Every structure is written in C-alpha cells, then in structure tokens.
Short mmCIF file of C-alpha atoms and ligand atoms in Angstrom, two decimals:
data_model
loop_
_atom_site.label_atom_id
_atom_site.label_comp_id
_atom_site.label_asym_id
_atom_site.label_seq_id
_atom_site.Cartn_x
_atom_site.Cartn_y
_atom_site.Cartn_z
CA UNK A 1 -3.10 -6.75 27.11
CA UNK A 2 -2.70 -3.17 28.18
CA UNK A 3 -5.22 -0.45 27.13
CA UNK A 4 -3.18 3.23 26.50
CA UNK A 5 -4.94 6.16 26.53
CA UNK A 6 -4.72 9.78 24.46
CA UNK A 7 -1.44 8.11 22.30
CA UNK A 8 -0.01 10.26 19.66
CA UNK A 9 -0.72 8.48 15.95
CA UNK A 10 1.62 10.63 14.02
CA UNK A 11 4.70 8.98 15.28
CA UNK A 12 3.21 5.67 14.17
CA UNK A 13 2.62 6.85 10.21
CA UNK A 14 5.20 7.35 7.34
CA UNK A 15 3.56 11.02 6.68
CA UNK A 16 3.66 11.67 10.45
CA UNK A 17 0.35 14.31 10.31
CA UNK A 18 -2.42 13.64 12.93
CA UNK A 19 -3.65 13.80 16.44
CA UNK A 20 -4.08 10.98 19.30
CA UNK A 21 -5.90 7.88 19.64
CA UNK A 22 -8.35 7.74 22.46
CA UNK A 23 -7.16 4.17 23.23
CA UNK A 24 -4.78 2.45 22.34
CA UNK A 25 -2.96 -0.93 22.32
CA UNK A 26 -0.42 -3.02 20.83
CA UNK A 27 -1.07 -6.91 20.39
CA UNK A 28 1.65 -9.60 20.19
CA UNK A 29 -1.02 -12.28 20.31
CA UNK A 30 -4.25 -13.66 18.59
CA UNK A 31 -5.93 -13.71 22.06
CA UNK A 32 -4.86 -10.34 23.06
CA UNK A 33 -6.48 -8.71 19.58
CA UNK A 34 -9.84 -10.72 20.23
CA UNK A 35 -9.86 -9.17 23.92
CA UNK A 36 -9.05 -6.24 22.75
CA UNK A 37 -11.80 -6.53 20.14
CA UNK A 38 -14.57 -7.07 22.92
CA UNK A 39 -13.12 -4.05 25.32
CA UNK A 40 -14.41 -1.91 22.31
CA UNK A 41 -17.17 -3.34 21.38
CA UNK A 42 -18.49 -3.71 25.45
CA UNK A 43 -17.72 -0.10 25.52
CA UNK A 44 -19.61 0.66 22.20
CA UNK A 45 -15.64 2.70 21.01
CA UNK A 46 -15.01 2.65 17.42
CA UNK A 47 -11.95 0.45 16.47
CA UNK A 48 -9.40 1.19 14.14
CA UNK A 49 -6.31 -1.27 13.10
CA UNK A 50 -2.76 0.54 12.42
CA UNK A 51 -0.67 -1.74 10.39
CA UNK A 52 3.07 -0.49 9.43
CA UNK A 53 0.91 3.32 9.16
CA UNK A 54 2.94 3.58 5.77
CA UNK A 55 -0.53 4.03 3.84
CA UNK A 56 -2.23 6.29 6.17
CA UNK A 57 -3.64 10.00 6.70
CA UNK A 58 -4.87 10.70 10.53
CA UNK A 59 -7.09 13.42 10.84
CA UNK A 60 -5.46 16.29 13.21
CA UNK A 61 -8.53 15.43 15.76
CA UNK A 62 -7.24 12.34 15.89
CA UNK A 63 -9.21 9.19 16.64
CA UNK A 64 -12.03 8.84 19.34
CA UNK A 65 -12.20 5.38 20.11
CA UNK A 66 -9.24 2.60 20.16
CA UNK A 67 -6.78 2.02 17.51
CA UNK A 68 -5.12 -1.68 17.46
CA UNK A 69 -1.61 -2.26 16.73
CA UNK A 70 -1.14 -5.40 15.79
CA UNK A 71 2.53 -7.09 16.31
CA UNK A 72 1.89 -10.31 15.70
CA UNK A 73 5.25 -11.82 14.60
CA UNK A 74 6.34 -14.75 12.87
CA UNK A 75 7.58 -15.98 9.70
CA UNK A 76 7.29 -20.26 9.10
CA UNK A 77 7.67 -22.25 5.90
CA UNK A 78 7.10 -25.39 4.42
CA UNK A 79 7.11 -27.54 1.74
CA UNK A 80 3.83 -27.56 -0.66
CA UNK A 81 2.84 -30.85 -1.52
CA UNK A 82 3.88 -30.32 -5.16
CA UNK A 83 7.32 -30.08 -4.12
CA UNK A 84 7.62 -27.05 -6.31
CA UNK A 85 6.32 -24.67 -3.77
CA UNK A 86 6.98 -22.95 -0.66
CA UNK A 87 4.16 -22.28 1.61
CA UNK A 88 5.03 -19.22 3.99
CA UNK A 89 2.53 -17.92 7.27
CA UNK A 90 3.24 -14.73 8.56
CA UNK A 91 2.18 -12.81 11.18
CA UNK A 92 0.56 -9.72 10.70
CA UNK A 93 2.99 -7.34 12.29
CA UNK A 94 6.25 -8.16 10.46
CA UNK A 95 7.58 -5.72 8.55
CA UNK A 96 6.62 -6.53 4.98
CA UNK A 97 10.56 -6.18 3.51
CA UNK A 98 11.64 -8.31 6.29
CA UNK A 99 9.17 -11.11 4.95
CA UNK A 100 10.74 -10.19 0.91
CA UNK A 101 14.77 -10.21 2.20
CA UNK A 102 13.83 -14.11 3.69
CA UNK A 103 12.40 -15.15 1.09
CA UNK A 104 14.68 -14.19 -1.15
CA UNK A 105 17.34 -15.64 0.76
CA UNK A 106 15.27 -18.60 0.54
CA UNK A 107 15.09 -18.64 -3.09
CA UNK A 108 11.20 -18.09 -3.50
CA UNK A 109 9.99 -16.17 -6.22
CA UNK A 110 6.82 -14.35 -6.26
CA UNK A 111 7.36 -10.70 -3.83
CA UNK A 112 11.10 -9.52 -5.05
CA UNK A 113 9.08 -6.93 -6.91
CA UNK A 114 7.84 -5.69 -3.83
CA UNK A 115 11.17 -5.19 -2.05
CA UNK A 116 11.44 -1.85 -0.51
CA UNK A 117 7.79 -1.08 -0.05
CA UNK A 118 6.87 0.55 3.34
CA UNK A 119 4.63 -1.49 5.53
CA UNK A 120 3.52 -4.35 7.77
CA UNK A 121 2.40 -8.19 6.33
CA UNK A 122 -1.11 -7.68 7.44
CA UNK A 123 -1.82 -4.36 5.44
CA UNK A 124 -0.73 -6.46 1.95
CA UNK A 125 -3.72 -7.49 1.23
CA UNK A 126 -6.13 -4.66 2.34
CA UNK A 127 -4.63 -2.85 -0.29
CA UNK A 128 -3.69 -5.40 -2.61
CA UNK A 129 0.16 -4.01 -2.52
CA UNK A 130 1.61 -3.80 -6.18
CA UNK A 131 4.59 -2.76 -7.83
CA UNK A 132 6.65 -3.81 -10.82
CA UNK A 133 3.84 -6.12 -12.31
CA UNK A 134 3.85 -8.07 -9.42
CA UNK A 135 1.23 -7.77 -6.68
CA UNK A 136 0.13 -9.70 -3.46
CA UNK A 137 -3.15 -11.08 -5.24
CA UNK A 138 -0.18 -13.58 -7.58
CA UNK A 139 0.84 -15.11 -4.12
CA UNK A 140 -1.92 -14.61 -1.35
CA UNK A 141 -3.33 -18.82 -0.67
CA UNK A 142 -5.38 -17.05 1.89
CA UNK A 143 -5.50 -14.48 5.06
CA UNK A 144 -6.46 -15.51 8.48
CA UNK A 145 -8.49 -12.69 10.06
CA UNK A 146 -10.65 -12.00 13.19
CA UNK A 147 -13.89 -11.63 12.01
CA UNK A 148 -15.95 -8.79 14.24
CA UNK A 149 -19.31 -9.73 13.05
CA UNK A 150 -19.30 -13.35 13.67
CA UNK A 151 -16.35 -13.25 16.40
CA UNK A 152 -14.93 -15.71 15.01
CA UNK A 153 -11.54 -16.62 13.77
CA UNK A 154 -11.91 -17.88 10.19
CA UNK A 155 -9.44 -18.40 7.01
CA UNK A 156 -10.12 -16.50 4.22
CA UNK A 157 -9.45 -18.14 1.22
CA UNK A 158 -7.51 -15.77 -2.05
CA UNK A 159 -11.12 -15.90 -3.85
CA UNK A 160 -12.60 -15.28 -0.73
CA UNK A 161 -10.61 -11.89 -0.63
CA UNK A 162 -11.45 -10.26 -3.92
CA UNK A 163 -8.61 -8.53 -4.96
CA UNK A 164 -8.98 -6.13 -7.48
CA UNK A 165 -5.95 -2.85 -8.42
CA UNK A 166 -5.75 -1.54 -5.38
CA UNK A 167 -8.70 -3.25 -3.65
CA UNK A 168 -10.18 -6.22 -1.64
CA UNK A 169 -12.84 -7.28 0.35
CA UNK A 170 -11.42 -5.35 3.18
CA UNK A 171 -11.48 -2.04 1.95
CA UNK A 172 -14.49 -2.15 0.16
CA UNK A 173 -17.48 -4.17 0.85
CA UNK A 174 -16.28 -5.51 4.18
CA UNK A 175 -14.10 -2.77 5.36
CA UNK A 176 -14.18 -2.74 9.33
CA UNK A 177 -15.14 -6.35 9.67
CA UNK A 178 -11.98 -8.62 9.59
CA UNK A 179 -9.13 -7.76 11.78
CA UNK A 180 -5.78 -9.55 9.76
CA UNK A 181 -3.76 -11.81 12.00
CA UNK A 182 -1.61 -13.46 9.62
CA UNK A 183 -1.26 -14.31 5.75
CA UNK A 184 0.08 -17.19 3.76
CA UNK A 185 1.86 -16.76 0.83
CA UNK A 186 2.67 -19.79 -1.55
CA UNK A 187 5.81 -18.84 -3.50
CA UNK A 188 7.64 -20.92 -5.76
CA UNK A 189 10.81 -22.44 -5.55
CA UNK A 190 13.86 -21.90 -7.25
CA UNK A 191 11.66 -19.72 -9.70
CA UNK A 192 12.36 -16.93 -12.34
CA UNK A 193 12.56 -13.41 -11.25
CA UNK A 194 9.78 -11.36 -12.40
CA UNK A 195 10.97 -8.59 -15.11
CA UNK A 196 7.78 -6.94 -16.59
CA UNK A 197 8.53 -3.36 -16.40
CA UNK A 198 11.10 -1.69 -18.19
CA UNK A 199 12.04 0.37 -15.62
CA UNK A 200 13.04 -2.57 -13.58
CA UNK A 201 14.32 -4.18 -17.47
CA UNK A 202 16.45 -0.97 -17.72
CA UNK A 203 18.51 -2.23 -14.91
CA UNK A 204 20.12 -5.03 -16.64
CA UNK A 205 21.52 -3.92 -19.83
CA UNK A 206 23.06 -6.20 -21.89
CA UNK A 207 22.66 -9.30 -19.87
CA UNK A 208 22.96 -12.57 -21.17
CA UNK A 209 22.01 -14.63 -18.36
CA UNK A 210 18.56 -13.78 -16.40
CA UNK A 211 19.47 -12.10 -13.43
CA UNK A 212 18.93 -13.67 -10.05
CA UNK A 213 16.34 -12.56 -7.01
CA UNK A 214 18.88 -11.52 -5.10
CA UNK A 215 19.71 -8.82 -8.01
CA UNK A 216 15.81 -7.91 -8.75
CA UNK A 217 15.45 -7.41 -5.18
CA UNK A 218 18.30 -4.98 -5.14
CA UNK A 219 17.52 -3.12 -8.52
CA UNK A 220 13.53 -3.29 -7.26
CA UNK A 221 15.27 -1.12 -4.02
CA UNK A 222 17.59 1.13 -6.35
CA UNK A 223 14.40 2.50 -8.01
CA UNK A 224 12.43 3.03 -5.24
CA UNK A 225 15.35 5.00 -3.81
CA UNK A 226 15.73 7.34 -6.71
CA UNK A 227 12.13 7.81 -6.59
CA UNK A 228 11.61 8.56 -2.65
CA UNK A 229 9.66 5.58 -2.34
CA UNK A 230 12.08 3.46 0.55
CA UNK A 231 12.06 5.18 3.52
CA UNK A 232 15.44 6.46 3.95
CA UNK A 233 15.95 8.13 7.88
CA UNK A 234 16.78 12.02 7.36
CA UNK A 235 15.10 12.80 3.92
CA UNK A 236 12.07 14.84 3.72
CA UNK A 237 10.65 13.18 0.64
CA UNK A 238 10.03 10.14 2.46
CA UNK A 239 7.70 11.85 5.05
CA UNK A 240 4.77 10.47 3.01
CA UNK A 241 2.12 8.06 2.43
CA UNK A 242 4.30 6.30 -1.06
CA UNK A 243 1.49 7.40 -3.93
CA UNK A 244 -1.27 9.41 -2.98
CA UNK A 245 -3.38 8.92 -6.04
CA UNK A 246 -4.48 5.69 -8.00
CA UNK A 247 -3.56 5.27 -11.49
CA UNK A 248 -7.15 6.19 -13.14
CA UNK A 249 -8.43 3.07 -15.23
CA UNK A 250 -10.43 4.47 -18.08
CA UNK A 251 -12.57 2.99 -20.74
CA UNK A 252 -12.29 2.74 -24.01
CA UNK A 253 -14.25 6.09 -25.11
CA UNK A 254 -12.60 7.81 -21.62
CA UNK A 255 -8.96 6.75 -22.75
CA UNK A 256 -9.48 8.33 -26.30
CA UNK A 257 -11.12 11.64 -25.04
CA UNK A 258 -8.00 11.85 -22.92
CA UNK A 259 -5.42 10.99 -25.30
CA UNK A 260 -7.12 13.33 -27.83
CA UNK A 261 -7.23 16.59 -25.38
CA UNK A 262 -3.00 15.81 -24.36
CA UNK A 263 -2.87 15.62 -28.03
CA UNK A 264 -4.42 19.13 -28.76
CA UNK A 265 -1.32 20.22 -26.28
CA UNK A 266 1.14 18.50 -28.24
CA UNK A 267 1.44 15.41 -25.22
CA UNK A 268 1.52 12.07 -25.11
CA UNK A 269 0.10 10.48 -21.64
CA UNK A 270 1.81 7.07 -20.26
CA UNK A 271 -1.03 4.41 -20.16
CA UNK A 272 -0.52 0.33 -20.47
CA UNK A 273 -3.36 -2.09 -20.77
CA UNK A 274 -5.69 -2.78 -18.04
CA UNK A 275 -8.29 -5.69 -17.83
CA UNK A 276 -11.12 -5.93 -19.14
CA UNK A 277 -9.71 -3.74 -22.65
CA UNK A 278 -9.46 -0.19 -20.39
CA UNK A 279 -6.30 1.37 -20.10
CA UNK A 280 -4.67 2.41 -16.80
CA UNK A 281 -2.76 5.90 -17.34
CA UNK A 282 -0.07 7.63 -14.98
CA UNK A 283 -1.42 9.76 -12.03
CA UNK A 284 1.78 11.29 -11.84
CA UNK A 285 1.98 12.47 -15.18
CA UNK A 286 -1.56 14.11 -14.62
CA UNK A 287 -0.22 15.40 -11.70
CA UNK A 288 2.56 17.16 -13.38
CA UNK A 289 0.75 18.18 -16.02
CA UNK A 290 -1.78 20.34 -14.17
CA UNK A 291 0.31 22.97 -12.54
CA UNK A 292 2.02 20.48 -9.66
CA UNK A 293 5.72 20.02 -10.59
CA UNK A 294 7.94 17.76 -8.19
CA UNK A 295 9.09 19.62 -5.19
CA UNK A 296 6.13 21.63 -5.30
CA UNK A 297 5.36 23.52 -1.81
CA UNK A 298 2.63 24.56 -0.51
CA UNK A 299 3.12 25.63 3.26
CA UNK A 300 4.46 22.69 5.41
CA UNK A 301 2.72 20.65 2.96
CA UNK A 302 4.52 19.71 -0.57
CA UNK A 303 4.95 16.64 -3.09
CA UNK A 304 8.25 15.02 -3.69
CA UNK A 305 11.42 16.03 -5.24
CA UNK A 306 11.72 12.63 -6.53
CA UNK A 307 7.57 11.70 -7.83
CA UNK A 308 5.01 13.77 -8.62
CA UNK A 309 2.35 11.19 -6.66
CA UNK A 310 4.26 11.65 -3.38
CA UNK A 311 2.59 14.14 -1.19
CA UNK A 312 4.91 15.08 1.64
CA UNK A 313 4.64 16.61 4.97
CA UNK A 314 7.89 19.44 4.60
CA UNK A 315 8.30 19.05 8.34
CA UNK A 316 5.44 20.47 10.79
CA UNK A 317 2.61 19.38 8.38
CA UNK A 318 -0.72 18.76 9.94
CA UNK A 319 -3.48 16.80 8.05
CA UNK A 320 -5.76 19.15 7.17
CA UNK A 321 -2.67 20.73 4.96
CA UNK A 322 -2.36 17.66 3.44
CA UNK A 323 -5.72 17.11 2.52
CA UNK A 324 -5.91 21.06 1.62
CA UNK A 325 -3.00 19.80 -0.97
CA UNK A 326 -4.78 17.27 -1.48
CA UNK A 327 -8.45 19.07 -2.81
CA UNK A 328 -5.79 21.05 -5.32
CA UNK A 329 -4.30 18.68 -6.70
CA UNK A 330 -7.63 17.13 -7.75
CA UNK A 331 -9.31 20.47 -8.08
CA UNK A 332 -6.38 20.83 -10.87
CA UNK A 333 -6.45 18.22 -12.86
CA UNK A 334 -10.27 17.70 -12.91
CA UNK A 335 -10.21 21.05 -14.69
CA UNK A 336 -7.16 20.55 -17.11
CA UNK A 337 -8.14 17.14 -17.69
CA UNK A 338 -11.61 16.08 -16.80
CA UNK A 339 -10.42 13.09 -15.00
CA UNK A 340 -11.35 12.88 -10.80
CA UNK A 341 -8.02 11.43 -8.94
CA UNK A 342 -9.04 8.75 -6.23
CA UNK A 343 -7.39 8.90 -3.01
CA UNK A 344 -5.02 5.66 -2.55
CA UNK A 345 -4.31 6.08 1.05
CA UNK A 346 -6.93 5.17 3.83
CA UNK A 347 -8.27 8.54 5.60
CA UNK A 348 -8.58 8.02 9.79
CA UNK A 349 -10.56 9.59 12.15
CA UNK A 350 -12.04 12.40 8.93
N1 EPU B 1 5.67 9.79 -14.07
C1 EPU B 1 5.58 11.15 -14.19
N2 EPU B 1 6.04 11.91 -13.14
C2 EPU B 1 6.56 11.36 -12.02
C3 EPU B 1 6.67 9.98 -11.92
C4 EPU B 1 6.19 9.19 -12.95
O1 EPU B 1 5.10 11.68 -15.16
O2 EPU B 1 6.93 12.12 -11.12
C5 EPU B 1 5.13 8.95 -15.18
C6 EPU B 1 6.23 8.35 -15.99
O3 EPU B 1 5.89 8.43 -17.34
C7 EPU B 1 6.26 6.91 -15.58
C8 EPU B 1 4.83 6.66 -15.15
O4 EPU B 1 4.37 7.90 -14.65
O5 EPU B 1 6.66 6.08 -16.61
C9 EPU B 1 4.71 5.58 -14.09
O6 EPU B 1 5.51 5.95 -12.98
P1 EPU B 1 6.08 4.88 -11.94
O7 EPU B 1 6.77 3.78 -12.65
O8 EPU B 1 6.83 5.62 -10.89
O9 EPU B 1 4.81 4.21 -11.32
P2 EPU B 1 3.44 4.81 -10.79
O10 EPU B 1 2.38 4.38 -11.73
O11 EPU B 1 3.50 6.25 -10.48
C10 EPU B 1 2.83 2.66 -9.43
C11 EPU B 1 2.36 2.35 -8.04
C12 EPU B 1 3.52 2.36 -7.07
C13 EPU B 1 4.55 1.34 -7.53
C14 EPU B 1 4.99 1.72 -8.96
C15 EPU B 1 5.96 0.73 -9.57
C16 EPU B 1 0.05 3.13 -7.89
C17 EPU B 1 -0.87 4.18 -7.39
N3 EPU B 1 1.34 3.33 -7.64
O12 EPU B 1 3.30 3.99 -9.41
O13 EPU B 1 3.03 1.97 -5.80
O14 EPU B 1 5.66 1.30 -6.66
O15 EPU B 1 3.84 1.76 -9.82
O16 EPU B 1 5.29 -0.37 -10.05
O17 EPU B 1 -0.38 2.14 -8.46
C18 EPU B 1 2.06 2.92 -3.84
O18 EPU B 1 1.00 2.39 -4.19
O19 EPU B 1 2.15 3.58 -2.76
C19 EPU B 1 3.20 2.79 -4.71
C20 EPU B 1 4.34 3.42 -4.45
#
C-alpha cells in the first residue's frame, strides 16, 4: 500500500470542483484498505472513501486528512439454491455499468434500469442508487464492509442496511463507520425487464412482445443521454454530480398546500405516490419553476441544457460557485414555493 500526499480530488469527481487530499491512496485489496484504515487512525487523520466521485462536491480547501480509493475488483456468480436466481459479489471498485452490461449479458434481471448511471459498485448502496422504479434496495442480499469501530470485517445483511429513497445506514446514522468492500446482488434469472415509468414505456411503442434486457438496457441509456445524465467525454453538461436535489416527499396536508399555490398560477406539479400515502414531487420542475431555466449560467457555474436538477461546472468552476448556485437555487424556490430542496450529493472536506 502506498500513502500519496497533497493529490488533486477534482480529477477524481464527475463535477471536477475541489482542492487536494492530504493523503491519499488507492486499494486493490481488503488488506491494503484495513492498513490503510489504521495509518489514519494511528495518526489521529480524518478518513474519507472516494468511490466512482460521480456523487460528490469537494470543498476548494480540499481535504485534510486521507481519502481512500478503493479498487477492489471483481465480479463472480453463482447459482442460488432456488435455481431461479443468480447470486453476484462484486468488488467495490468496479464501475457500476460494467457490473449492469454483465449481467445483462447474463440474462439477470433486477439493475437494467440502472444502466448508464455514473459510479463505482461500492457507492450503490450508500446512496441507495435509483432510477426507473428500480433501485439497489430490490437486489442488495447484503454488503460486506470494514467496520472502523469494531475493526472488524463483517457482512451486512439488506435489513441490516436500511435503505430508505435515497438513504441507508451509511449515510445517515452510521455514516463514517463502514468502509464498503464488496456487495452481493441476487438477481433473477431469465426474468422480465422492469417497465414502470413511462418514460422508459414511451420507448416501445406499439410492441407486442415485451421487450428484452438487452433493449431496456439500451433505451434506459438513450434517456439518460438526452437528459445529460451518461457521461459522454467532451460535453459540458456532464461535468456534474447527475441530480443535485432530492425529489421532496411531502405529506398529505404539504402535497395539497403545494398543489393548491401551482394551481393559483395556473400549474400543475409532477408528483407520483410515495410510501407511507405522501407524494414525492419533481425537484426539477421546482427548479424550473423558480427563476432557474435549463442552461442557466451563473459564472463558471450553471445547470444543464438537458435537466433542470443538473448543476454543472461550465469549465473552471470551483466549489464554492457551486454551492453559491447551489444557496440560490434553494433560496428560490423556498420563496416561490415554501418547500426547502435537500442536497442529494455528499459535501467533502465543507
Ligand atoms: N422535469 C422538469 N424539468 C426537467 C426535468 C424533469 O420539470 O428539467 C420534470 C418532468 O415533469 C419529469 C419529472 O420532472 O416528468 C421527473 O423527471 P425525470 O424523469 O428526469 O426524473 P427526476 O425525478 O428528475 C429521478 C432521479 C434520477 C433518475 C431519474 C429516473 C432523484 C433525485 N433523481 O430524477 O437519479 O435517473 O429519476 O428515474 O431521485 C441521480 O440521483 O443522480 C439521478 C440522476
């Protein structure tokens, strides 16, 4: 294991805004992360894990103690006992479409939704990664993490995890204590492609027979092209972190409030059910509808030609232009429509 010092973070994140890590070092190996792991905590350095960086903001000051880059490859399947499923482990550090292409061309249902989406294995579950009605929570079995407070290596169970929209056990309640090594996935076999949305529905007009994976996966990638959201080299709407900005998930008595002030404008705000009877209504429309169109620009900062969520870095962005972009954004619709925007990246180093 080698220990870097005063590396550049930028590089190493879709939005490409930030400073340097103090230390730094990429890990191949379960062994290496758990040394690594005790050179921080001997040295009392605060330790940060960068996944794929495609869900990241670095602060321009950087980070002051040692950032982990874990590169733990590996993709292995088997058979589930049920002979209907396929169990897959993968390492932390592959790329997460890599992991969706194989199993695709293994015929496993369960992630073709999530083709296209920026990313390493390991950050899936932090984050609970979603698109297209599908998310990781549907597949997880369990994660297998270092944990820092017990030094221990332990498997984590999907309860264990408690994924929520957006969330888990590792970026709420126990953020900073597990470092992810690998996950396993149980997918099944020979199953149906997933078509919930209409956006992805839209795709297949006038189809008799359902289409395969193969073909989600490729429509899945079509949208996500036409909305910025697969990183395609050269374009300067993909110089972000995907959405910056949750979906809100209102209640009941929230929802109508809402509903009744677009009304009093003459609008009609997307929203589709949520658990639990609240309703989960489009950040991007609330976005657009509070004085930030698409390609809106503000200094080397700006959002996306292609979605109103994306905030972009227009070439020599630094972070604290972002997050200047950032506090308007929310500043703006807060006061057009009551409602506070959460933040869906994770913030480094602020
Ligand atoms: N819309 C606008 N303006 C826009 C874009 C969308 O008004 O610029 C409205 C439209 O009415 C549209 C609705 O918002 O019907 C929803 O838009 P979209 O289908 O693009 O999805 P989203 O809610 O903005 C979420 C995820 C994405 C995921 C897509 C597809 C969050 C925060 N974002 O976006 O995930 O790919 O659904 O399922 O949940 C990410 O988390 O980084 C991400 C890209």
């Amino acid at each position: 294991m080698t220990i870097q010092e005063n590396i550049p973070l930028a590089p190493l994140t879709t939005l490409q805004v930030g400073g340097k890590a103090r230390y730094f070092a990429e890990l191949k190996r379960e062994d290496e992360v758990r040394e690594a792991a005790q050179f921080a905590k001997t040295r009392d350095l605060p330790l940060f894990v960068l996944g794929g960086g495609s869900n990241l903001v670095v602060a321009d000051s950087g980070w002051p103690g040692l950032v982990l880059r874990i590169a733990i490859g590996g993709i292995t399947s088997s058979n589930a006992n049920d002979g209907k499923a396929v169990l897959f482990s993968v390492g932390a550090g592959v790329n997460w479409d890599d992991f969706v292409a194989q199993a695709v061309v293994q015929n496993c249902a369960g992630v073709e939704c999530l083709s296209g989406i920026p990313g390493s294995v390991g950050g899936t579950p932090v984050q609970n990664v979603g698109a297209y009605g599908q998310e990781v929570a549907n597949t997880i079995e369990s994660v297998r993490a270092l944990d820092l407070k017990d030094d221990r290596t332990v498997v984590l169970p999907k309860p264990a995890c408690g994924f929520r929209y957006r969330a888990s056990i590792f970026n709420t309640t126990e953020r900073g204590r597990y470092i992810i090594l690998r996950v396993n996935y149980r997918l099944k076999r020979g199953g149906a492609p997933s078509l919930k949305y209409a956006d992805l529905q839209e795709q297949f007009p006038d189809r008799k027979a359902p289409p395969s994976l193969a073909e989600v996966r490729e429509a899945v990638r079509a949208i996500r092209r036409s909305k910025g959201m697969l990183i395609v080299p050269g374009d300067d709407d993909c110089r972000s972190a995907g959405s910056f900005f949750k979906n809100p998930v209102l209640g009941d008595a929230e929802f109508k409030a809402l509903a009744e002030r677009a009304a009093a404008k003459g609008l009609e705000i997307p929203s589709y059910p949520a658990l639990h009877a609240q309703r989960k209504v489009s950040a991007a429309w609330l976005v657009e509808h509070s004085g930030f169109s698409k390609g809106y620009a503000a200094g080397a900062a700006g959002i996306s030609h292609k979605h109103a969520l994306a905030l972009i870095n227009r070439g020599d962005a630094k972070a604290s232009d972002i997050v200047g972009l950032k506090d308007a954004i929310q500043k703006g619709v807060q006061e057009a429509w009551n409602i506070l925007l959460e933040p869906e990246p994770v913030f480094v180093g602020f």
